[in-house]
mmCIF file of C-alpha atoms in Angstrom:
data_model
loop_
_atom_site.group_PDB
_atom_site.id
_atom_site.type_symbol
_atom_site.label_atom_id
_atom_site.label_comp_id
_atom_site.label_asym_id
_atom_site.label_seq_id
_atom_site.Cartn_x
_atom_site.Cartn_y
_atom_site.Cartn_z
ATOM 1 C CA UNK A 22 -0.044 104.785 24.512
ATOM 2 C CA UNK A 23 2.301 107.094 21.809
ATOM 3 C CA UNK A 24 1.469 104.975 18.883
ATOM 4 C CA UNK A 25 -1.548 105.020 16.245
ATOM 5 C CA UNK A 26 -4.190 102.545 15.752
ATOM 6 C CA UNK A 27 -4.607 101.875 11.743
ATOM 7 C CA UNK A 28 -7.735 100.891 10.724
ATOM 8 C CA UNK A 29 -8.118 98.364 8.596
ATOM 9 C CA UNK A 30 -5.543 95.823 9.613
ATOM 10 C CA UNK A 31 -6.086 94.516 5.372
ATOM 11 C CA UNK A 32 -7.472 96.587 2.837
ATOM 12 C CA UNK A 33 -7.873 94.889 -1.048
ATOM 13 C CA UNK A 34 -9.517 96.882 -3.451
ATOM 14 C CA UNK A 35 -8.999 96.939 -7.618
ATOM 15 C CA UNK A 36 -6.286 99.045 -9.747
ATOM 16 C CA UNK A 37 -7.769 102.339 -10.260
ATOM 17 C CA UNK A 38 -9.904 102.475 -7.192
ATOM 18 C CA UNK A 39 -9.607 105.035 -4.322
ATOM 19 C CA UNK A 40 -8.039 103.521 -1.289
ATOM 20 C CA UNK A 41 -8.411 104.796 2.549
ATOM 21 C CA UNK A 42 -6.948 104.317 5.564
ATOM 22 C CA UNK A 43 -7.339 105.582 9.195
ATOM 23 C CA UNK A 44 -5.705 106.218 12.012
ATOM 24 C CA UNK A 45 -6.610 106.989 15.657
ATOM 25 C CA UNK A 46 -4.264 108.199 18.436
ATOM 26 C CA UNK A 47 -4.755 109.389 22.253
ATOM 27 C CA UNK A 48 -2.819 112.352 23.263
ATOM 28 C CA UNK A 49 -1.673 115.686 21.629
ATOM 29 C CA UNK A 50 0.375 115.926 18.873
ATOM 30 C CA UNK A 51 3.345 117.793 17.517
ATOM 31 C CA UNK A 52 2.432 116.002 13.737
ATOM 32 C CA UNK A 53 1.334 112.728 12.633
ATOM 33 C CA UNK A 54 3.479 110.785 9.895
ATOM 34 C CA UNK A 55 2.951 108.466 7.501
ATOM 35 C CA UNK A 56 5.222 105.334 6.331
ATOM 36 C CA UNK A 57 4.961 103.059 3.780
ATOM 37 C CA UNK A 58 6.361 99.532 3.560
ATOM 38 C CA UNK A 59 7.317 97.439 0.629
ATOM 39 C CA UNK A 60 7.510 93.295 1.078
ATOM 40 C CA UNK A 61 10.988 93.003 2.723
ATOM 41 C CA UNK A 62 12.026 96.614 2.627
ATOM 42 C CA UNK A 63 12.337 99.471 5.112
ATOM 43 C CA UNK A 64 10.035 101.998 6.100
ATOM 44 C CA UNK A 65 9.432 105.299 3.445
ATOM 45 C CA UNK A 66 8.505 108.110 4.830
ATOM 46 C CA UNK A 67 5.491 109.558 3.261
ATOM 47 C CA UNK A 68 4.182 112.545 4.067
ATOM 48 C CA UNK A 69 3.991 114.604 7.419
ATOM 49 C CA UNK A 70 0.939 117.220 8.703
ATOM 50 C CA UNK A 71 1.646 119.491 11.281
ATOM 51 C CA UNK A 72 -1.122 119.744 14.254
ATOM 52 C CA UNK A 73 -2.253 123.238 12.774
ATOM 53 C CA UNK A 74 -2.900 121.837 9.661
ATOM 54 C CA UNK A 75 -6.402 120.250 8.436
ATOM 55 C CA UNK A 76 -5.231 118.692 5.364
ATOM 56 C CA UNK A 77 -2.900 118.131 2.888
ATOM 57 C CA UNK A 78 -1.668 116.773 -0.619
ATOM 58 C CA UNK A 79 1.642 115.056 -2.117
ATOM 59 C CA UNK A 80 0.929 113.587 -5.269
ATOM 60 C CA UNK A 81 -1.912 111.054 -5.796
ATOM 61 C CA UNK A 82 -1.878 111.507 -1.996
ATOM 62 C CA UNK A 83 -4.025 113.511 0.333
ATOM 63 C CA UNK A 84 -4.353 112.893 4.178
ATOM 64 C CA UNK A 85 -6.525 114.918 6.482
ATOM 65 C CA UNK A 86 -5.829 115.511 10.462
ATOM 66 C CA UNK A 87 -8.756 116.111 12.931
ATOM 67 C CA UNK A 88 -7.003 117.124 16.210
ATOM 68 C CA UNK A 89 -10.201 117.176 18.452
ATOM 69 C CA UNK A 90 -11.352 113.701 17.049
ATOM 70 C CA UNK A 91 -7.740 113.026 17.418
ATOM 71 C CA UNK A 92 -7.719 110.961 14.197
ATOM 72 C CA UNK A 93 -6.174 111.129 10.380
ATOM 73 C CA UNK A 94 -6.931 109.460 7.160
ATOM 74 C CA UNK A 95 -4.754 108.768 4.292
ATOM 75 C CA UNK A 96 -6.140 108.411 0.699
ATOM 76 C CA UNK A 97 -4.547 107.186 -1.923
ATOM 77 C CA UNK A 98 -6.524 107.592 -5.557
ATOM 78 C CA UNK A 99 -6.337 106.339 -8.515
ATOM 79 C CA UNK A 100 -4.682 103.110 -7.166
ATOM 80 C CA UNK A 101 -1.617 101.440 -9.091
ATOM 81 C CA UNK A 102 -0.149 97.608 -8.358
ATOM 82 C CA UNK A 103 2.257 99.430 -7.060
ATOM 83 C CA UNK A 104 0.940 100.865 -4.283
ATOM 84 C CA UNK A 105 0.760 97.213 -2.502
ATOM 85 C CA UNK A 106 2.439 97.597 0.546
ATOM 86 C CA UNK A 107 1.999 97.991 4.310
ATOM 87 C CA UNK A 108 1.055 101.791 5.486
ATOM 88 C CA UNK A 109 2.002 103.003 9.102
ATOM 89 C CA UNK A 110 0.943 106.507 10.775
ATOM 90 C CA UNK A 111 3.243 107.523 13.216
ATOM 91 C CA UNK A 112 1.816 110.208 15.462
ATOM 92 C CA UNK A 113 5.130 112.436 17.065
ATOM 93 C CA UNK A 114 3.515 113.030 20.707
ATOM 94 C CA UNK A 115 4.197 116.724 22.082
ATOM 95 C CA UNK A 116 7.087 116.602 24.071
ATOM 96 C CA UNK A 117 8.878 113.498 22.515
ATOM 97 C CA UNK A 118 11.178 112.662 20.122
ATOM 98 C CA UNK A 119 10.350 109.148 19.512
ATOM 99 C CA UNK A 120 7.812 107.902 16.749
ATOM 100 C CA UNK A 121 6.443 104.800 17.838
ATOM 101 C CA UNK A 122 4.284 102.989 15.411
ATOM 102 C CA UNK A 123 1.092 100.527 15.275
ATOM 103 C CA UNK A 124 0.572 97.028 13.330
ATOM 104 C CA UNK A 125 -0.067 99.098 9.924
ATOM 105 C CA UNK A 126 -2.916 98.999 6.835
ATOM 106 C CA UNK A 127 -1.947 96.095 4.764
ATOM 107 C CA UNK A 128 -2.550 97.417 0.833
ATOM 108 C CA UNK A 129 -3.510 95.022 -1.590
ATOM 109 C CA UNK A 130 -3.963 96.415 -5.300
ATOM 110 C CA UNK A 131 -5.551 93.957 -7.689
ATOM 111 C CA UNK A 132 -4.919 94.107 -11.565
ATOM 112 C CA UNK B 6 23.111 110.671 -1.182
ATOM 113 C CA UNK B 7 23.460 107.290 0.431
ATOM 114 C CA UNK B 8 20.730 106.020 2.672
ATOM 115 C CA UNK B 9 20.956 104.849 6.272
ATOM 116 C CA UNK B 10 23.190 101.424 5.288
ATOM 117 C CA UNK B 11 23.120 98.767 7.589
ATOM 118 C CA UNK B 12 24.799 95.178 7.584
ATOM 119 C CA UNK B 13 24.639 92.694 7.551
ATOM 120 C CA UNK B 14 21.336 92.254 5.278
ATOM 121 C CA UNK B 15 20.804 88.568 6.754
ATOM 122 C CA UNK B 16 22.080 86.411 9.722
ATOM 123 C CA UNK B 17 21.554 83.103 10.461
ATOM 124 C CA UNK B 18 23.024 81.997 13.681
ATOM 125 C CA UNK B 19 22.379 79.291 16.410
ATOM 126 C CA UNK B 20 21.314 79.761 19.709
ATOM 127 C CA UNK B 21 24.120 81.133 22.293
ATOM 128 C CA UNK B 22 25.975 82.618 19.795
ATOM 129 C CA UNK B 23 26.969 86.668 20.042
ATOM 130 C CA UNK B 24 25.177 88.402 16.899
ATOM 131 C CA UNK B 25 26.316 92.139 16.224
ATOM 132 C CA UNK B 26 24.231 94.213 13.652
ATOM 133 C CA UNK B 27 25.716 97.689 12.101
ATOM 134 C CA UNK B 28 24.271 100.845 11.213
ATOM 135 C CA UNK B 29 25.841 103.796 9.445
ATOM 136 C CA UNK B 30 23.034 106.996 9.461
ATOM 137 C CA UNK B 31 22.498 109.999 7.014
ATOM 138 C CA UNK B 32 25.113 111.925 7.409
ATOM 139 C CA UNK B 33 24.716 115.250 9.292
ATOM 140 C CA UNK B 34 21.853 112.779 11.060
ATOM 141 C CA UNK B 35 21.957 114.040 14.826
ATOM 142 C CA UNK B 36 19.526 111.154 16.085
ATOM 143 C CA UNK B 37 19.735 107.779 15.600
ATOM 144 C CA UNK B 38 16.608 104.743 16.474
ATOM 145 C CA UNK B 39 17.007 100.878 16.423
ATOM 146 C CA UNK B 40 13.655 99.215 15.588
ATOM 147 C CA UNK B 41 12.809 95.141 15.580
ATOM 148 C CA UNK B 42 9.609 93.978 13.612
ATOM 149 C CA UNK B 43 8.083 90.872 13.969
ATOM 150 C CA UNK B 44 4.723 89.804 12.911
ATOM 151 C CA UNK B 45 3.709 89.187 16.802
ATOM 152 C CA UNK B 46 4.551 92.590 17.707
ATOM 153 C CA UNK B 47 5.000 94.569 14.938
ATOM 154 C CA UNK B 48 6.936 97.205 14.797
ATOM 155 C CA UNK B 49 8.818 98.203 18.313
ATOM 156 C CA UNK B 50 11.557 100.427 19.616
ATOM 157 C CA UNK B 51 14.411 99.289 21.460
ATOM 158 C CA UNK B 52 16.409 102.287 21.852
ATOM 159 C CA UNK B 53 17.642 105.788 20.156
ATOM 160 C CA UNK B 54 20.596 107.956 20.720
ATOM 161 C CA UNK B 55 20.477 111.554 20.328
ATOM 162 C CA UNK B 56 24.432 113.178 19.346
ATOM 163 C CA UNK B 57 25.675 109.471 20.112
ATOM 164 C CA UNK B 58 24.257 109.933 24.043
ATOM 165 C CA UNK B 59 21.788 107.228 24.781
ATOM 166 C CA UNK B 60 18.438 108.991 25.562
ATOM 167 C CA UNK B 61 15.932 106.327 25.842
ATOM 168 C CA UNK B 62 16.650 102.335 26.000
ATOM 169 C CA UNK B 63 13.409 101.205 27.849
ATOM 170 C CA UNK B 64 12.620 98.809 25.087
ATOM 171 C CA UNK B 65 15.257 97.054 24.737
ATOM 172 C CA UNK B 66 14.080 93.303 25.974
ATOM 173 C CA UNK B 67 16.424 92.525 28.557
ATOM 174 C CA UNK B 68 20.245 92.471 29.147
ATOM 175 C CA UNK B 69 21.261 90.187 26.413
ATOM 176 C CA UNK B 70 20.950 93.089 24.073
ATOM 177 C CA UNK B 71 22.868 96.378 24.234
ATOM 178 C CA UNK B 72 23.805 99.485 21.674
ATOM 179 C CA UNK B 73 26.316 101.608 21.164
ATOM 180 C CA UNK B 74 27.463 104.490 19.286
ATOM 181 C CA UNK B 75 30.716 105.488 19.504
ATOM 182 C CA UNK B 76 30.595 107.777 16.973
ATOM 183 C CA UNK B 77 28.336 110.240 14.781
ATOM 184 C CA UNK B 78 28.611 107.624 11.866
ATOM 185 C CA UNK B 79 28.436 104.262 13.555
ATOM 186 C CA UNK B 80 25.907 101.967 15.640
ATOM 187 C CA UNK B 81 25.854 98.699 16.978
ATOM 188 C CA UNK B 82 23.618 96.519 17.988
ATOM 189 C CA UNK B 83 24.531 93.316 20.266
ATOM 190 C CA UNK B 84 22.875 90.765 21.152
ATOM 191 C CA UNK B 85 24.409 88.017 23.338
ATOM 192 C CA UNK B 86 23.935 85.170 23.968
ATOM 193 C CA UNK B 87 21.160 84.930 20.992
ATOM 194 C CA UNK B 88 17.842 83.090 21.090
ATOM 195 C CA UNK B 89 15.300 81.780 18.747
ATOM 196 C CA UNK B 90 12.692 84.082 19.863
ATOM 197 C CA UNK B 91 15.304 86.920 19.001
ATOM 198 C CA UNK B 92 14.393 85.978 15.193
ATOM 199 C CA UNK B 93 12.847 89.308 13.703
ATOM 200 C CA UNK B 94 13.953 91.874 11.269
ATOM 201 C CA UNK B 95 15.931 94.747 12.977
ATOM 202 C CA UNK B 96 15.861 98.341 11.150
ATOM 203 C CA UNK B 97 18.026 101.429 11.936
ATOM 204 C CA UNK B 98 16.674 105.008 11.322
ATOM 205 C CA UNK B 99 18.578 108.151 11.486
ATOM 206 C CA UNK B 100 17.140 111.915 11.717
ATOM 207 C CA UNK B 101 18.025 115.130 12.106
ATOM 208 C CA UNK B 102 17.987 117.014 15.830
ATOM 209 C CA UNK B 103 14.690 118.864 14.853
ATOM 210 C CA UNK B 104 11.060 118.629 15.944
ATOM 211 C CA UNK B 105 9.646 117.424 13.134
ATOM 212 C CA UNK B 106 10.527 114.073 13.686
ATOM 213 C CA UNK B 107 10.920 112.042 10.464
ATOM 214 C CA UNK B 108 12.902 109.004 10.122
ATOM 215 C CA UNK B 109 15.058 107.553 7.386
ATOM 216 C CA UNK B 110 15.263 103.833 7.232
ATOM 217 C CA UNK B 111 17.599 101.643 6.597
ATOM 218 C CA UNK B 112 16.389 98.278 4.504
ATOM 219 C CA UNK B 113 16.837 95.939 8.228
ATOM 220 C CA UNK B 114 18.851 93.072 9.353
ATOM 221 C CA UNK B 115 16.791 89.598 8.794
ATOM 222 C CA UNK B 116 18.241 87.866 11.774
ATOM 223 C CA UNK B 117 17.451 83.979 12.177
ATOM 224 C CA UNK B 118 18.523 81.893 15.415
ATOM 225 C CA UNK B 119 18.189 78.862 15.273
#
C-alpha cells in the first residue's frame, strides 16, 4: 500500500494543549507530506520533510520522520479553535508521482 | 495568485443523467490529479495527467467515468450515466513536474445523485 495510516482516527483535546498525531507507512520514501482539512474545504498543504531529514519546524508546527521505523508525527502546540480540522500525511513513495492518502486525524479543539 | 478553481461548487442531479465537473490548475502547474472523498472511503485517486498525457487512471471506478485534458489550463471530469452511489465530493489538485510532490487543491465539487 502507498498511503499512510494516521493514528488516531479522532483526537479532542482543550485550547492551549499540545496536540499529536502519527503516521505509519510501508515502503521507502522520497518525503512524507502533511495536509490539513477544514469542514467542507480542500486539502492545505502543510509542511513537507525530505527522507534525509529527522525533523522539522513551520510555525507552531514541528513534525519528526523516522525512516527505519518508517513512521512520522506531527505536533501541533499551543492549540487554537482554529486548528479543528481533519490532518492527512501523505507519504510520496520513491519512484512515484502520486500522493495517495489515508482516512486522516480528526482535530477537535475545545474552548 | 488564483488557486486551482473548479466548478461547479455543487451538483445535484438524478440518476442517468451525464454530470461534467471542471478544473482549471495553477498556472505553470505541469501535473494535474482528480480526487473523490467520501466518508466510506475517504480520500481516493481516480486519475492524474502529467503535461495533459494521461499517466495513471487505474482508479477511476469503471467506464461511466472518464477525464480529459485538452489543454495545460483545463480538465474535465465525466461521469455518465450518474448514480447515487457516485454522491461524494470530487477535488482537483495541480503541481508542478518536480519530485517533491506537493499538491494544490481546489475547494471540490459536492456532487449529489439522486
Amino acid at each position: 500500500s502507498q498511503q499512510g495510516e494516521e493514528d488516531p482516527q479522532a483526537l479532542s483535546i482543550q485550547e492551549g494543549e499540545n496536540a499529536t498525531m502519527n503516521c505509519s507507512y510501508k515502503t521507502s520514501i522520497n518525503n512524507l507530506q502533511w495536509y490539513r482539512q477544514n469542514s467542507g474545504r480542500g486539502l492545505v498543504h502543510l509542511i513537507l520533510i525530505r527522507s534525509n531529514e529527522r525533523e522539522k519546524h513551520s510555525g507552531r508546527l514541528r513534525v519528526t520522520l523516522d525512516t527505519s521505523k518508517k513512521s512520522s508525527s506531527l505536533l501541533i502546540t499551543a492549540s487554537r479553535a482554529a486548528d479543528t480540522a481533519s490532518y492527512f500525511c501523505a507519504p510520496l513513495i520513491q519512484g512515484a508521482q502520486k500522493l495517495v492518502f489515508g482516512q486522516g486525524t480528526r482535530l477537535t479543539i475545545n474552548p | 495568485d488564483a488557486g486551482v478553481i473548479q466548478s461547479p461548487r455543487h451538483e445535484v442531479t438524478e440518476m442517468g443523467q451525464e454530470v461534467t465537473l471542471r478544473c482549471k490548475p495553477i498556472s505553470g502547474h505541469n501535473s494535474l490529479f482528480w480526487y473523490r472523498q467520501t466518508m466510506m472511503r475517504g480520500l481516493e485517486l481516480l486519475i492524474y495527467f502529467n503535461n495533459n498525457v494521461p499517466i495513471d487512471d487505474s482508479g477511476m471506478p469503471e467506464d461511466r467515468f472518464s477525464a480529459k485534458m485538452p489543454n495545460a489550463s483545463f480538465s474535465t471530469l465525466k461521469i455518465q450515466p450518474s448514480e447515487p452511489r457516485d454522491s461524494a465530493v470530487y477535488f482537483c489538485a495541480s503541481s508542478p513536474l518536480r519530485r517533491t510532490g506537493e499538491l494544490f487543491f481546489g475547494e471540490g465539487s459536492r456532487l449529489t445523485v439522486l
